[in-house]
Steps between C-alpha positions, in 0.01 A plus 500: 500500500201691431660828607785405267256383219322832540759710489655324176161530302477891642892522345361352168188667513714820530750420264199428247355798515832680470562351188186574355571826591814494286328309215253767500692778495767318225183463294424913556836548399502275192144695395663826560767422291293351261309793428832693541634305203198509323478897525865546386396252194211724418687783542835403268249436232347818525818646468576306241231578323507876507869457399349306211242742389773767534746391268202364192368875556883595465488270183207650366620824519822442324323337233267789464452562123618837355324562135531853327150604376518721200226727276570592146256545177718289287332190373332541128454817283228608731725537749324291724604506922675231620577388843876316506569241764846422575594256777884623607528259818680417716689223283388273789154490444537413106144514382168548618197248406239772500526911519119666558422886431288743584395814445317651834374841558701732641280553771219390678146600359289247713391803677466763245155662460207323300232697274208392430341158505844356602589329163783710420637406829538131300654651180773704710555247688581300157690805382902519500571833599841492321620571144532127381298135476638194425331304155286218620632169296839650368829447704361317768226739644234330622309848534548865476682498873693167473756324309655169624797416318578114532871554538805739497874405443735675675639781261152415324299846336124417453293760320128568635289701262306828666204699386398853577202489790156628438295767736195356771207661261450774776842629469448883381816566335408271195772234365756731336553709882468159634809394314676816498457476871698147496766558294721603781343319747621180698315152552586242776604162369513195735731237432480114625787271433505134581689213474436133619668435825491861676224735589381778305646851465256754472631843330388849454589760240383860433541551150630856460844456327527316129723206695428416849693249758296280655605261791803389645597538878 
């Protein structure tokens, strides 16, 4: 009886540690396939995400704003320059809640020489090397640079006033050549359109035609 007893609790004893075996290797398997799972997850969502973010960029772009930009002298007897913002579309879009402009230099000048004690290096920095200024406190502008319009309708024209630009007080050519110099001359004019619900489009225009096409895609 004790060989028999012996060899029953060795047959248990094995079959024990057989199935722990199993158990142990079922639970490697459900980990593995856990984590499999859980990768795949991560991974659809990524995916799904980038699919996401590709179609709202898609979006964005078809709903980028096209405005014509046009220069005349027509306003008043003094034949005053104008700026003439037009929003033309797409039809989609309908409005914009704000449209921002303005004039930059044509080029950089952050690196141009500096005489003397390094002041003038302030007042060209202030200068716009260009042929026009926007009116601080009349149609929007906020300074000579900037105008924020709060607004434009789609088939909307909003007039922005301009004056002439004035010479750094070390430019040698005096105001009249400094004007005479501009009068065929270009300016860059950055455009920022937003409405609520979408991002930003930032715009660029160089000025060197009376009516200039800004935007689309």
């Amino acid at each position: 009886m004790d060989i028999v007893e012996g060899s029953i609790a060795a047959s248990a004893s094995l079959f024990s540690g057989v199935a722990a075996v199993a158990a142990w290797r079922a639970a490697r398997q459900a980990n593995q396939n856990a984590r499999t799972a859980n990768e795949t997850a991560a991974a659809a969502r990524e995916i799904a995400e980038q699919v996401a973010k590709i179609e709202q960029d898609r979006h964005h772009r078809e709903l980028t704003p096209v405005l014509t930009v046009t220069q005349n002298r027509s306003r008043g007897t003094g034949r005053v320059p104008l700026l003439e913002i037009r929003l033309d579309g797409p039809q989609a879009l309908g409005h914009l809640d704000q449209v921002t402009l303005a004039i930059r230099n044509s080029r950089d000048l952050s690196e141009a020489p500096v005489l003397g004690d390094g002041r003038d290096a302030e007042e060209r920095n202030a200068t716009i090397w260009g042929p026009y200024r926007f009116r601080p406190g009349v149609d929007h502008a906020v300074d000579e640079r900037t105008v924020v319009l709060p607004g434009l309708r789609m088939d909307e024209t909003r007039p922005v006033t301009l004056d002439e630009t004035y010479p750094p007080s070390g430019y040698a050519g005096g105001l009249e050549q400094w004007r005479l110099d501009r009068q065929v001359g270009q300016f860059l004019l950055w455009v920022r359109c937003q409405r609520e619900g979408h991002e930003p489009w930032n715009l660029s225009a160089r000025m060197n035609r009376p009516a200039v096409t800004v935007g689309g895609h």
